[in-house]
Amino acid sequence: MKAHDGLYIDGAWRPAETTDVIEVVNPADEQVIASVPAGGVLDVDTAVRAARAALPGWAATPPAERAARLSALRDVLAARKEEIAETVTAELGSPPAFSQAVHAAVPIAVAGSYAELAATHTFEEKVGNSTVLSEPIGVVGAITPWNYPLHQIVAKVAPALAAGCTVVLKPAEDTPLTAQLFAEAVHEAGLPAGVFNLVTGLGPVAGQALAEHPDVDLVSFTGSTAVGRRIGAVAGGAVKKVALELGGKSANVILPSADLAKAVNVGVANVMSNSGQTCSAWTRMLVHRDQYDQAVELAAAAAAKYGDRIGPLVNAKQQHRVRGYIEKGVAEGARLVAGGPESPREKGYYVSPTVFADVTPEMTIAQEEIFGPVLSVLRYDDEEDALRIANGTVYGLAGAVWAGEESEAVAFARRMDTGQVDINGGRFNPLAPFGGYKQSGVGRELGAHGLSEYLQTKSLQF
């Protein structure tokens, strides 16, 4: 697997200040496939200084020209779609078809959406006797996770560039090859030197240095709520803006009037997607007690079909963590109806598609984010009970509601404390804002709302 032995800073690949490296492991066979530099504090400082130097020129670039550069970036990514998919499969373990359809295709669409927004967004407007300006916030420190490696990069970098900001990216150490491929695409698209910079490295070293750097104006982070709290504390001390997309424990509420079989099958597919490594996955299925036994039977049968279709988890630590949650569910009295803690293969970080029945709201598996292919099925008595359970966690990232009439589902969704709700299996929309309530985060990504995160407002009075 091709890998650069340097960091992309100020428009060129250059050696890191340290000789430390990060080994990249294919989670499907546990083999080392490449190594990349483990950039340190000095590397982050060099990258931030390059971004700061490039900021005035890029911020002054007319939006139409920024749109043209983003359009070129989108075209380069589209031309390298096969390579993107192969790279994600190699370092994340995603099945090839899913890598093609989601890991490669979605970020290409998102990049295209920001090329259009850069050209059409109103950066200046008249309000009474004032002219209100939307200006770039400055240098952005982007810290991205491994579960959707390219999508998470594009969802941060593209709006930042569209806004006129410059960026330093610190990608997850498990999936740095996709980030290097993105840096190649940026270079090929002709973005000016210093506008985008890449430092591969470890979170406690490079990530922390980026979050703490005094010349970083905004930190955009996607990952665990625990790390998000630390970043928020650091940024708060410096009065620095943050955008945090954190954990989730989303509820899939199936009302009695819904098509039960469809709702259950789509719900199971949602949880198993990306091997359960999705922060917005509907990991709690809520079913009326009169339909509960049938729903459990349907869910167990649906999960069994994914046994040889999902990929591994990203690493051994994640595999151990998810298996621990499954054991915890059994210990607390939940009933296994599919899967279990045993590894289904001798090699690779696999976990069996797992479904729990007889889950109560206070159980650990109903409260904490597992981040694996594990579904909890809970029963409710009436709509008020379902709403109480759905809103009864510290998270509020996503969710779903199913009902015979769309209006019934919408009425319930309006009462859910969560940032995004799919109605009767609604399709993904790359222009709709994505982000959470409560401890699921601060701010939004995607579409115009995502662009506004990277803008600050100035008013001129006449």
XYZ file of C-alpha atoms in Angstrom, residues 71-231:
161
model
C -14.814 22.041 -7.961
C -11.381 20.946 -9.178
C -10.842 19.065 -5.906
C -14.172 17.321 -6.356
C -13.165 16.283 -9.890
C -9.825 14.887 -8.703
C -11.527 12.873 -5.982
C -14.056 11.552 -8.494
C -11.262 10.502 -10.865
C -9.596 8.609 -7.998
C -12.762 7.007 -6.656
C -11.500 3.451 -7.167
C -8.251 4.218 -5.360
C -10.135 5.856 -2.505
C -12.347 2.804 -2.066
C -9.381 0.419 -2.165
C -7.508 2.492 0.402
C -10.431 2.614 2.819
C -10.955 -1.127 2.452
C -7.285 -1.764 3.200
C -6.958 0.374 6.338
C -10.516 0.260 7.749
C -11.620 -3.198 6.607
C -14.773 -1.926 4.936
C -16.243 -4.338 2.351
C -15.373 -3.131 -1.184
C -18.966 -2.468 -2.228
C -19.588 -0.311 0.840
C -16.302 1.502 0.312
C -17.382 2.363 -3.217
C -20.956 3.360 -2.451
C -20.389 5.253 0.792
C -16.778 5.899 1.736
C -15.853 7.175 -1.727
C -19.102 8.433 -3.257
C -20.516 10.434 -0.331
C -17.496 12.720 0.244
C -17.287 13.386 -3.490
C -20.893 14.580 -3.374
C -20.199 16.685 -0.280
C -17.167 18.302 -1.915
C -19.348 19.170 -4.908
C -21.998 20.675 -2.648
C -19.463 23.054 -1.112
C -18.158 24.076 -4.497
C -21.713 25.191 -5.281
C -22.211 26.862 -1.891
C -18.973 28.805 -2.191
C -20.286 30.275 -5.437
C -23.843 31.001 -4.257
C -23.618 31.792 -0.541
C -24.386 35.371 0.498
C -21.223 36.598 2.200
C -22.480 40.194 2.354
C -25.992 41.554 2.934
C -27.788 44.789 3.749
C -29.692 44.946 7.048
C -31.274 48.350 7.537
C -28.494 50.918 7.593
C -25.839 48.226 8.027
C -23.815 45.997 5.754
C -23.289 42.619 7.404
C -20.187 40.689 6.345
C -19.561 36.964 6.786
C -15.797 36.535 7.018
C -13.567 33.471 7.495
C -12.902 32.680 11.129
C -9.213 32.020 10.417
C -6.999 28.971 10.851
C -8.922 25.749 11.437
C -7.569 22.743 13.299
C -9.484 19.713 12.000
C -9.235 16.472 13.981
C -11.013 13.592 12.280
C -11.975 10.001 13.235
C -11.338 6.705 11.516
C -14.873 5.388 10.977
C -15.634 7.443 7.837
C -12.124 8.661 7.075
C -12.641 10.626 3.859
C -16.182 11.807 4.556
C -15.169 13.313 7.895
C -12.203 15.064 6.289
C -14.277 16.543 3.476
C -17.108 17.528 5.841
C -14.630 19.760 7.710
C -12.078 20.835 5.127
C -14.448 21.661 2.243
C -16.636 24.162 4.158
C -13.575 25.685 5.805
C -11.982 26.284 2.401
C -15.271 27.544 0.971
C -15.453 30.074 3.809
C -11.921 31.321 3.113
C -10.234 29.620 6.066
C -6.962 27.710 5.970
C -6.664 24.270 7.546
C -4.357 21.949 9.434
C -5.693 18.384 9.457
C -4.778 15.751 12.050
C -6.464 12.505 10.911
C -7.057 9.400 12.995
C -3.947 7.274 13.372
C -5.801 4.140 12.201
C -6.658 5.594 8.754
C -3.895 8.009 7.710
C -3.526 6.660 4.169
C -6.899 8.062 3.131
C -5.820 11.435 4.512
C -2.602 11.304 2.490
C -4.615 10.517 -0.623
C -6.771 13.570 0.099
C -3.661 15.725 0.424
C -2.524 14.488 -2.986
C -5.910 15.485 -4.402
C -5.640 18.961 -2.853
C -2.230 19.381 -4.460
C -3.453 18.165 -7.834
C -6.438 20.523 -7.649
C -4.055 23.457 -7.433
C -4.873 24.941 -4.049
C -2.272 27.526 -2.955
C 0.536 26.385 -0.667
C -0.348 26.528 3.009
C -4.109 26.604 2.506
C -4.322 22.920 3.453
C -1.773 21.093 5.604
C -1.642 17.508 6.859
C 0.082 16.273 10.013
C -0.321 12.567 10.738
C 0.246 11.732 14.368
C -1.151 10.515 17.656
C -4.089 12.236 19.298
C -2.469 12.917 22.696
C 0.541 14.490 20.940
C -0.319 16.035 17.568
C -4.043 16.360 18.263
C -3.529 18.053 21.594
C -0.862 20.367 20.177
C -3.263 21.411 17.405
C -6.146 22.050 19.812
C -3.927 24.082 22.139
C -2.065 26.086 19.494
C -2.643 29.825 20.031
C -2.763 30.517 16.286
C -5.642 28.077 15.677
C -8.925 29.995 15.667
C -11.370 27.083 15.530
C -11.045 23.411 16.432
C -13.386 21.056 14.596
C -13.376 17.599 16.172
C -15.327 14.411 15.571
C -14.887 11.571 18.024
C -15.735 10.462 21.534
C -17.579 12.655 23.984
C -14.751 12.235 26.510
C -12.142 13.669 24.140
C -14.610 16.336 23.012
C -14.933 17.527 26.609
C -11.151 17.900 26.894
C -10.958 19.833 23.631
